[in-house]
PDB file of C-alpha atoms in Angstrom:
ATOM      1  CA  MET A   1     -62.203 -78.823 -51.106  1.00 47.00           C
ATOM      2  CA  ALA A   2     -61.268 -76.569 -53.372  1.00 50.00           C
ATOM      3  CA  LYS A   3     -61.518 -74.369 -49.769  1.00 50.00           C
ATOM      4  CA  ARG A   4     -59.267 -76.094 -48.068  1.00 52.00           C
ATOM      5  CA  SER A   5     -56.664 -76.820 -50.340  1.00 55.00           C
ATOM      6  CA  ILE A   6     -57.182 -72.586 -51.275  1.00 57.00           C
ATOM      7  CA  PHE A   7     -56.895 -72.349 -47.091  1.00 48.00           C
ATOM      8  CA  LEU A   8     -53.825 -74.547 -46.550  1.00 49.00           C
ATOM      9  CA  THR A   9     -52.069 -72.959 -49.304  1.00 55.00           C
ATOM     10  CA  SER A  10     -52.411 -70.222 -47.737  1.00 54.00           C
ATOM     11  CA  ILE A  11     -50.768 -70.921 -44.285  1.00 56.00           C
ATOM     12  CA  LEU A  12     -47.944 -72.766 -46.136  1.00 50.00           C
ATOM     13  CA  LEU A  13     -47.317 -69.256 -47.711  1.00 52.00           C
ATOM     14  CA  ILE A  14     -47.517 -66.870 -45.237  1.00 55.00           C
ATOM     15  CA  SER A  15     -45.486 -69.380 -43.462  1.00 50.00           C
ATOM     16  CA  PHE A  16     -43.152 -69.194 -45.868  1.00 48.00           C
ATOM     17  CA  ILE A  17     -42.401 -65.118 -45.298  1.00 47.00           C
ATOM     18  CA  LEU A  18     -42.499 -65.439 -41.315  1.00 47.00           C
ATOM     19  CA  LEU A  19     -39.841 -67.683 -41.908  1.00 46.00           C
ATOM     20  CA  PHE A  20     -37.988 -66.238 -44.828  1.00 43.00           C
ATOM     21  CA  CYS A  21     -38.363 -62.930 -42.883  1.00 47.00           C
ATOM     22  CA  TYR A  22     -36.790 -64.064 -40.041  1.00 46.00           C
ATOM     23  CA  SER A  23     -34.098 -66.097 -41.043  1.00 43.00           C
ATOM     24  CA  SER A  24     -33.185 -62.647 -42.755  1.00 45.00           C
ATOM     25  CA  SER A  25     -33.832 -60.145 -39.739  1.00 60.00           C
ATOM     26  CA  ALA A  26     -31.105 -62.758 -37.693  1.00 77.00           C
ATOM     27  CA  LYS A  27     -27.506 -61.633 -37.772  1.00 88.00           C
ATOM     28  CA  VAL A  28     -23.998 -62.940 -36.507  1.00 91.00           C
ATOM     29  CA  TYR A  29     -22.440 -59.591 -34.652  1.00 93.00           C
ATOM     30  CA  ASP A  30     -18.414 -59.469 -34.105  1.00 92.00           C
ATOM     31  CA  LEU A  31     -17.450 -57.245 -30.692  1.00 92.00           C
ATOM     32  CA  ASP A  32     -16.054 -54.772 -33.154  1.00 93.00           C
ATOM     33  CA  THR A  33     -19.120 -54.332 -35.973  1.00 93.00           C
ATOM     34  CA  ALA A  34     -21.491 -54.428 -32.369  1.00 93.00           C
ATOM     35  CA  ILE A  35     -19.731 -50.898 -30.941  1.00 94.00           C
ATOM     36  CA  ASP A  36     -20.573 -49.572 -34.098  1.00 94.00           C
ATOM     37  CA  ALA A  37     -24.178 -50.243 -34.794  1.00 93.00           C
ATOM     38  CA  ALA A  38     -24.279 -49.133 -31.509  1.00 93.00           C
ATOM     39  CA  LEU A  39     -22.507 -45.952 -31.720  1.00 93.00           C
ATOM     40  CA  LYS A  40     -24.696 -45.355 -34.822  1.00 93.00           C
ATOM     41  CA  ASN A  41     -27.758 -45.666 -33.381  1.00 92.00           C
ATOM     42  CA  SER A  42     -27.495 -44.874 -29.994  1.00 90.00           C
ATOM     43  CA  THR A  43     -30.338 -42.291 -28.649  1.00 89.00           C
ATOM     44  CA  LEU A  44     -27.307 -41.117 -25.809  1.00 88.00           C
ATOM     45  CA  ILE A  45     -24.980 -40.189 -28.307  1.00 90.00           C
ATOM     46  CA  LYS A  46     -27.021 -38.902 -30.605  1.00 89.00           C
ATOM     47  CA  GLU A  47     -28.609 -36.499 -27.869  1.00 90.00           C
ATOM     48  CA  THR A  48     -25.193 -35.415 -26.859  1.00 89.00           C
ATOM     49  CA  LEU A  49     -24.424 -34.258 -29.893  1.00 89.00           C
ATOM     50  CA  GLU A  50     -27.217 -32.149 -30.167  1.00 91.00           C
ATOM     51  CA  LYS A  51     -26.138 -30.103 -26.079  1.00 88.00           C
ATOM     52  CA  GLN A  52     -23.371 -29.772 -28.079  1.00 88.00           C
ATOM     53  CA  ARG A  53     -24.823 -28.298 -31.438  1.00 90.00           C
ATOM     54  CA  ALA A  54     -26.919 -25.910 -28.650  1.00 90.00           C
ATOM     55  CA  ALA A  55     -24.023 -25.111 -26.847  1.00 87.00           C
ATOM     56  CA  VAL A  56     -21.878 -23.760 -29.766  1.00 87.00           C
ATOM     57  CA  GLU A  57     -24.930 -21.523 -31.102  1.00 89.00           C
ATOM     58  CA  HIS A  58     -25.064 -20.554 -27.101  1.00 84.00           C
ATOM     59  CA  TYR A  59     -21.362 -19.375 -27.700  1.00 83.00           C
ATOM     60  CA  ASN A  60     -22.060 -17.970 -31.140  1.00 84.00           C
ATOM     61  CA  SER A  61     -24.937 -15.798 -29.648  1.00 83.00           C
ATOM     62  CA  SER A  62     -23.197 -14.734 -26.997  1.00 81.00           C
ATOM     63  CA  ARG A  63     -20.284 -13.638 -28.710  1.00 79.00           C
ATOM     64  CA  ASP A  64     -22.880 -11.976 -31.138  1.00 75.00           C
ATOM     65  CA  ASN A  65     -24.068 -10.075 -28.313  1.00 75.00           C
ATOM     66  CA  MET A  66     -20.370  -8.302 -27.963  1.00 74.00           C
ATOM     67  CA  PHE A  67     -20.230  -6.321 -31.634  1.00 74.00           C
ATOM     68  CA  PRO A  68     -22.189  -3.542 -32.689  1.00 77.00           C
ATOM     69  CA  LYS A  69     -26.038  -3.683 -33.937  1.00 78.00           C
ATOM     70  CA  VAL A  70     -26.994  -1.786 -36.664  1.00 80.00           C
ATOM     71  CA  SER A  71     -31.132  -0.556 -37.194  1.00 82.00           C
ATOM     72  CA  PHE A  72     -33.371   0.374 -39.743  1.00 81.00           C
ATOM     73  CA  GLN A  73     -35.927   1.387 -39.485  1.00 87.00           C
ATOM     74  CA  TYR A  74     -38.750   2.752 -42.300  1.00 84.00           C
ATOM     75  CA  ASN A  75     -42.294   4.709 -42.265  1.00 86.00           C
ATOM     76  CA  TYR A  76     -44.289   5.868 -44.982  1.00 83.00           C
ATOM     77  CA  THR A  77     -47.699   7.784 -44.530  1.00 83.00           C
ATOM     78  CA  ARG A  78     -49.805   8.970 -47.134  1.00 82.00           C
ATOM     79  CA  LEU A  79     -53.231  11.055 -45.511  1.00 79.00           C
ATOM     80  CA  LYS A  80     -56.169  11.889 -47.998  1.00 79.00           C
ATOM     81  CA  ASN A  81     -55.873  15.980 -47.694  1.00 79.00           C
ATOM     82  CA  ARG A  82     -52.634  18.023 -46.202  1.00 78.00           C
ATOM     83  CA  PRO A  83     -52.966  18.127 -42.961  1.00 78.00           C
ATOM     84  CA  TYR A  84     -54.388  22.053 -42.001  1.00 72.00           C
ATOM     85  CA  THR A  85     -54.922  24.698 -39.016  1.00 79.00           C
ATOM     86  CA  ILE A  86     -57.342  27.217 -38.819  1.00 77.00           C
ATOM     87  CA  PHE A  87     -56.480  30.262 -36.838  1.00 73.00           C
ATOM     88  CA  SER A  88     -58.556  34.093 -36.459  1.00 75.00           C
ATOM     89  CA  THR A  89     -57.338  37.057 -37.471  1.00 72.00           C
ATOM     90  CA  MET A  90     -58.916  40.051 -37.489  1.00 70.00           C
ATOM     91  CA  GLY A  91     -62.623  38.690 -37.353  1.00 68.00           C
ATOM     92  CA  VAL A  92     -61.762  36.225 -40.135  1.00 72.00           C
ATOM     93  CA  ASP A  93     -60.401  32.065 -39.868  1.00 72.00           C
ATOM     94  CA  ARG A  94     -57.550  31.423 -42.336  1.00 73.00           C
ATOM     95  CA  LYS A  95     -56.820  28.104 -43.468  1.00 73.00           C
ATOM     96  CA  MET A  96     -53.093  26.942 -43.398  1.00 75.00           C
ATOM     97  CA  ASP A  97     -51.444  23.831 -44.390  1.00 73.00           C
ATOM     98  CA  ILE A  98     -48.643  22.693 -41.967  1.00 75.00           C
ATOM     99  CA  GLY A  99     -48.116  19.278 -43.779  1.00 76.00           C
ATOM    100  CA  ASP A 100     -47.557  17.422 -46.563  1.00 78.00           C
ATOM    101  CA  LYS A 101     -50.378  14.064 -47.707  1.00 78.00           C
ATOM    102  CA  ASN A 102     -47.018  11.942 -48.438  1.00 83.00           C
ATOM    103  CA  SER A 103     -44.774  11.366 -45.399  1.00 80.00           C
ATOM    104  CA  ILE A 104     -41.560   9.344 -45.170  1.00 83.00           C
ATOM    105  CA  GLN A 105     -39.128   8.822 -42.019  1.00 84.00           C
ATOM    106  CA  TRP A 106     -36.451   6.871 -41.871  1.00 84.00           C
ATOM    107  CA  ASN A 107     -34.376   5.747 -39.219  1.00 85.00           C
ATOM    108  CA  ALA A 108     -31.160   4.403 -39.011  1.00 82.00           C
ATOM    109  CA  MET A 109     -29.785   3.138 -35.351  1.00 82.00           C
ATOM    110  CA  ILE A 110     -26.104   2.003 -33.967  1.00 78.00           C
ATOM    111  CA  VAL A 111     -25.809   0.252 -30.622  1.00 75.00           C
ATOM    112  CA  GLN A 112     -22.853  -0.919 -28.868  1.00 73.00           C
ATOM    113  CA  PRO A 113     -22.486  -2.573 -25.383  1.00 72.00           C
ATOM    114  CA  ILE A 114     -19.311  -0.641 -23.789  1.00 72.00           C
ATOM    115  CA  PHE A 115     -20.059  -0.219 -20.148  1.00 69.00           C
ATOM    116  CA  THR A 116     -21.834  -3.614 -18.795  1.00 66.00           C
ATOM    117  CA  GLY A 117     -19.972  -4.692 -16.571  1.00 55.00           C
ATOM    118  CA  PHE A 118     -18.278  -7.114 -17.753  1.00 74.00           C
ATOM    119  CA  ALA A 119     -21.779  -9.346 -18.110  1.00 77.00           C
ATOM    120  CA  LEU A 120     -20.837 -10.189 -22.072  1.00 76.00           C
ATOM    121  CA  SER A 121     -17.223 -11.238 -21.178  1.00 76.00           C
ATOM    122  CA  THR A 122     -18.528 -14.089 -18.858  1.00 81.00           C
ATOM    123  CA  GLN A 123     -21.047 -14.758 -20.754  1.00 82.00           C
ATOM    124  CA  LYS A 124     -19.525 -16.254 -23.544  1.00 80.00           C
ATOM    125  CA  LYS A 125     -16.790 -17.950 -20.922  1.00 85.00           C
ATOM    126  CA  ILE A 126     -19.088 -19.146 -19.498  1.00 87.00           C
ATOM    127  CA  ALA A 127     -21.023 -20.661 -23.096  1.00 86.00           C
ATOM    128  CA  ASN A 128     -17.180 -21.604 -24.093  1.00 85.00           C
ATOM    129  CA  LEU A 129     -16.720 -23.229 -21.282  1.00 89.00           C
ATOM    130  CA  GLY A 130     -20.271 -24.948 -22.401  1.00 87.00           C
ATOM    131  CA  ILE A 131     -19.122 -26.015 -24.876  1.00 87.00           C
ATOM    132  CA  ASP A 132     -15.636 -27.975 -23.558  1.00 89.00           C
ATOM    133  CA  ILE A 133     -18.796 -29.301 -20.836  1.00 90.00           C
ATOM    134  CA  SER A 134     -20.524 -31.365 -23.962  1.00 89.00           C
ATOM    135  CA  GLN A 135     -17.296 -32.351 -25.720  1.00 91.00           C
ATOM    136  CA  ILE A 136     -16.732 -34.223 -22.469  1.00 92.00           C
ATOM    137  CA  GLN A 137     -20.014 -36.306 -21.897  1.00 90.00           C
ATOM    138  CA  ARG A 138     -20.265 -36.449 -26.018  1.00 90.00           C
ATOM    139  CA  GLN A 139     -16.652 -38.650 -24.985  1.00 93.00           C
ATOM    140  CA  GLU A 140     -18.367 -39.889 -21.418  1.00 93.00           C
ATOM    141  CA  ALA A 141     -21.340 -41.316 -23.507  1.00 92.00           C
ATOM    142  CA  VAL A 142     -19.218 -42.894 -26.566  1.00 94.00           C
ATOM    143  CA  LEU A 143     -16.992 -44.723 -23.842  1.00 94.00           C
ATOM    144  CA  ASP A 144     -20.295 -45.740 -22.131  1.00 94.00           C
ATOM    145  CA  VAL A 145     -22.050 -47.053 -25.145  1.00 94.00           C
ATOM    146  CA  ILE A 146     -18.772 -49.006 -25.724  1.00 95.00           C
ATOM    147  CA  LYS A 147     -18.537 -50.293 -22.624  1.00 95.00           C
ATOM    148  CA  ASN A 148     -22.308 -51.680 -22.554  1.00 95.00           C
ATOM    149  CA  VAL A 149     -21.852 -53.096 -25.346  1.00 95.00           C
ATOM    150  CA  LYS A 150     -19.159 -55.164 -24.739  1.00 94.00           C
ATOM    151  CA  ILE A 151     -20.464 -55.783 -20.943  1.00 95.00           C
ATOM    152  CA  ALA A 152     -23.390 -56.971 -23.273  1.00 95.00           C
ATOM    153  CA  TYR A 153     -22.192 -59.378 -25.787  1.00 95.00           C
ATOM    154  CA  PHE A 154     -20.242 -61.567 -23.381  1.00 94.00           C
ATOM    155  CA  ASN A 155     -22.929 -61.907 -21.281  1.00 95.00           C
ATOM    156  CA  ILE A 156     -24.587 -63.445 -24.255  1.00 95.00           C
ATOM    157  CA  LEU A 157     -21.633 -65.772 -24.473  1.00 94.00           C
ATOM    158  CA  LEU A 158     -21.441 -66.346 -20.965  1.00 94.00           C
ATOM    159  CA  SER A 159     -24.929 -67.785 -21.631  1.00 95.00           C
ATOM    160  CA  GLU A 160     -24.665 -69.143 -24.285  1.00 94.00           C
ATOM    161  CA  LYS A 161     -21.442 -71.552 -22.051  1.00 94.00           C
ATOM    162  CA  TYR A 162     -24.028 -72.325 -19.031  1.00 95.00           C
ATOM    163  CA  LEU A 163     -26.875 -73.295 -21.520  1.00 96.00           C
ATOM    164  CA  ASP A 164     -24.315 -76.147 -22.823  1.00 95.00           C
ATOM    165  CA  VAL A 165     -22.994 -77.174 -19.483  1.00 95.00           C
ATOM    166  CA  ALA A 166     -26.957 -77.333 -18.646  1.00 96.00           C
ATOM    167  CA  ASN A 167     -26.964 -79.411 -21.674  1.00 96.00           C
ATOM    168  CA  GLU A 168     -24.181 -81.670 -21.191  1.00 96.00           C
ATOM    169  CA  GLU A 169     -25.662 -82.023 -17.766  1.00 96.00           C
ATOM    170  CA  VAL A 170     -29.179 -82.618 -18.376  1.00 96.00           C
ATOM    171  CA  LYS A 171     -27.992 -85.124 -20.876  1.00 96.00           C
ATOM    172  CA  GLN A 172     -25.299 -86.746 -18.770  1.00 95.00           C
ATOM    173  CA  LEU A 173     -28.008 -87.506 -16.397  1.00 94.00           C
ATOM    174  CA  LYS A 174     -30.326 -89.097 -18.660  1.00 95.00           C
ATOM    175  CA  SER A 175     -27.955 -91.848 -19.304  1.00 94.00           C
ATOM    176  CA  HIS A 176     -27.940 -92.468 -15.365  1.00 93.00           C
ATOM    177  CA  GLU A 177     -31.252 -92.369 -15.072  1.00 93.00           C
ATOM    178  CA  LYS A 178     -31.550 -94.968 -17.342  1.00 93.00           C
ATOM    179  CA  ASP A 179     -28.980 -96.987 -15.855  1.00 92.00           C
ATOM    180  CA  ALA A 180     -30.165 -96.517 -12.288  1.00 92.00           C
ATOM    181  CA  GLU A 181     -33.347 -97.626 -13.609  1.00 92.00           C
ATOM    182  CA  ASN A 182     -31.753-100.816 -15.676  1.00 92.00           C
ATOM    183  CA  LEU A 183     -30.133-100.940 -11.664  1.00 91.00           C
ATOM    184  CA  TYR A 184     -32.946-101.511  -9.654  1.00 90.00           C
ATOM    185  CA  LYS A 185     -34.421-103.510 -12.105  1.00 90.00           C
ATOM    186  CA  GLU A 186     -32.148-105.975 -10.924  1.00 89.00           C
ATOM    187  CA  GLY A 187     -31.962-105.841  -7.699  1.00 88.00           C
ATOM    188  CA  MET A 188     -28.778-104.237  -7.641  1.00 90.00           C
ATOM    189  CA  ILE A 189     -30.313-101.050  -5.318  1.00 90.00           C
ATOM    190  CA  ALA A 190     -32.656 -99.165  -3.595  1.00 92.00           C
ATOM    191  CA  TYR A 191     -35.322 -97.179  -4.911  1.00 91.00           C
ATOM    192  CA  ASN A 192     -34.499 -94.557  -3.383  1.00 93.00           C
ATOM    193  CA  ASP A 193     -31.363 -94.454  -5.134  1.00 91.00           C
ATOM    194  CA  LEU A 194     -33.128 -94.341  -8.468  1.00 91.00           C
ATOM    195  CA  LEU A 195     -35.400 -91.185  -6.860  1.00 94.00           C
ATOM    196  CA  LYS A 196     -32.449 -88.994  -6.538  1.00 93.00           C
ATOM    197  CA  SER A 197     -31.479 -90.085 -10.043  1.00 93.00           C
ATOM    198  CA  ARG A 198     -34.434 -88.723 -11.118  1.00 94.00           C
ATOM    199  CA  VAL A 199     -34.439 -85.352  -9.230  1.00 96.00           C
ATOM    200  CA  ALA A 200     -31.161 -84.765 -10.310  1.00 94.00           C
ATOM    201  CA  LEU A 201     -32.330 -84.716 -13.393  1.00 94.00           C
ATOM    202  CA  SER A 202     -34.953 -82.609 -12.357  1.00 95.00           C
ATOM    203  CA  ASN A 203     -33.090 -80.348 -11.354  1.00 96.00           C
ATOM    204  CA  ALA A 204     -31.033 -80.027 -14.498  1.00 95.00           C
ATOM    205  CA  ILE A 205     -34.137 -79.843 -16.344  1.00 96.00           C
ATOM    206  CA  GLU A 206     -34.901 -77.009 -14.903  1.00 96.00           C
ATOM    207  CA  ASN A 207     -31.461 -75.198 -15.349  1.00 96.00           C
ATOM    208  CA  ARG A 208     -31.413 -76.058 -18.301  1.00 96.00           C
ATOM    209  CA  VAL A 209     -34.972 -74.212 -18.803  1.00 96.00           C
ATOM    210  CA  ASN A 210     -33.386 -70.827 -16.661  1.00 97.00           C
ATOM    211  CA  ALA A 211     -30.090 -71.166 -18.929  1.00 96.00           C
ATOM    212  CA  LYS A 212     -32.291 -70.563 -21.619  1.00 96.00           C
ATOM    213  CA  ASN A 213     -34.108 -67.835 -20.722  1.00 96.00           C
ATOM    214  CA  ASN A 214     -31.213 -66.321 -19.223  1.00 96.00           C
ATOM    215  CA  LEU A 215     -29.651 -66.350 -22.537  1.00 95.00           C
ATOM    216  CA  LYS A 216     -32.639 -64.663 -24.174  1.00 95.00           C
ATOM    217  CA  PHE A 217     -32.758 -61.792 -21.784  1.00 95.00           C
ATOM    218  CA  ALA A 218     -28.973 -61.451 -22.776  1.00 95.00           C
ATOM    219  CA  ILE A 219     -29.861 -61.698 -26.405  1.00 95.00           C
ATOM    220  CA  SER A 220     -32.672 -59.316 -25.883  1.00 94.00           C
ATOM    221  CA  ALA A 221     -30.909 -56.054 -23.376  1.00 94.00           C
ATOM    222  CA  PHE A 222     -28.011 -56.257 -26.391  1.00 95.00           C
ATOM    223  CA  ASN A 223     -30.731 -55.533 -29.327  1.00 95.00           C
ATOM    224  CA  ILE A 224     -32.050 -52.722 -26.755  1.00 93.00           C
ATOM    225  CA  LEU A 225     -28.500 -51.687 -26.417  1.00 92.00           C
ATOM    226  CA  LEU A 226     -28.508 -51.407 -30.342  1.00 93.00           C
ATOM    227  CA  GLU A 227     -31.349 -49.923 -31.137  1.00 90.00           C
ATOM    228  CA  ASN A 228     -32.617 -53.237 -32.772  1.00 92.00           C
ATOM    229  CA  ASN A 229     -36.084 -54.716 -32.686  1.00 91.00           C
ATOM    230  CA  ILE A 230     -35.912 -56.755 -28.855  1.00 89.00           C
ATOM    231  CA  ASN A 231     -36.833 -60.101 -30.666  1.00 89.00           C
ATOM    232  CA  GLU A 232     -34.642 -60.530 -33.023  1.00 90.00           C
ATOM    233  CA  LYS A 233     -32.510 -63.756 -32.885  1.00 88.00           C
ATOM    234  CA  ASN A 234     -29.140 -61.933 -33.166  1.00 90.00           C
ATOM    235  CA  SER A 235     -26.075 -63.724 -32.221  1.00 89.00           C
ATOM    236  CA  VAL A 236     -22.996 -63.626 -31.945  1.00 92.00           C
ATOM    237  CA  LYS A 237     -19.388 -63.932 -33.202  1.00 91.00           C
ATOM    238  CA  ASP A 238     -17.441 -65.982 -29.984  1.00 87.00           C
ATOM    239  CA  ILE A 239     -14.049 -65.134 -28.869  1.00 79.00           C
ATOM    240  CA  PHE A 240     -11.681 -67.449 -27.757  1.00 63.00           C
ATOM    241  CA  SER A 241      -8.768 -65.342 -27.038  1.00 54.00           C
ATOM    242  CA  PHE A 242      -8.470 -62.487 -24.740  1.00 53.00           C
ATOM    243  CA  GLU A 243      -5.928 -59.961 -24.414  1.00 56.00           C
ATOM    244  CA  SER A 244      -6.060 -57.897 -21.203  1.00 56.00           C
ATOM    245  CA  GLU A 245      -4.850 -54.011 -21.906  1.00 60.00           C
ATOM    246  CA  ARG A 246      -2.460 -52.371 -18.900  1.00 61.00           C
ATOM    247  CA  PHE A 247      -3.596 -48.699 -18.903  1.00 55.00           C
ATOM    248  CA  ASN A 248      -0.842 -46.345 -16.983  1.00 52.00           C
TER     249      ASN A 248
END
């Protein structure tokens, strides 16, 4: 009995924790908050930022290639014995040193590209164009993210409206089916008319299931754009009025 009580307590505790996590993870977004979250978390925008940084580094590298380059070299050699050579004069071998035990070498070199057929200046111009292209790509990515978030946001609202309509239709058809059943019992309508009301109710229930699934898919697509967990039960605030903007 005690083990069963502990088991039930554990189940209730786990259920409470899961319910708390579920309720805390669900959020209600307005359009501006959703756009800000998507722009902050978008992997597409982060990718374009990295490309822009790479383009700047490439431009700096191409610009540095036009400057003179200075290089230094240092070499130190220590021998066990001084190098020498042996030669013979009048039948006598003689030894003569030809170097030192310690040898130090210093080298300095300056290279300035002059005659490159405008290759370096052309590379610099191309790298500068690469920066401009990366900036345009980032702006396009921002606009694409904003557009996709707006589409996903309004898809949720539209799916909610469809679900409301489907719920109302089921409610009305249930009432109609009940009235038809009573009329059939009273002999005021044919059985075929009762079947029609039941078929209409069945179709309405199926439409409501489809509307619920479409709402789930819309929320999942919205979560993907915001880099949220795809299963989070987030929602959006309704927008009662919308004013179109004119673009010249």
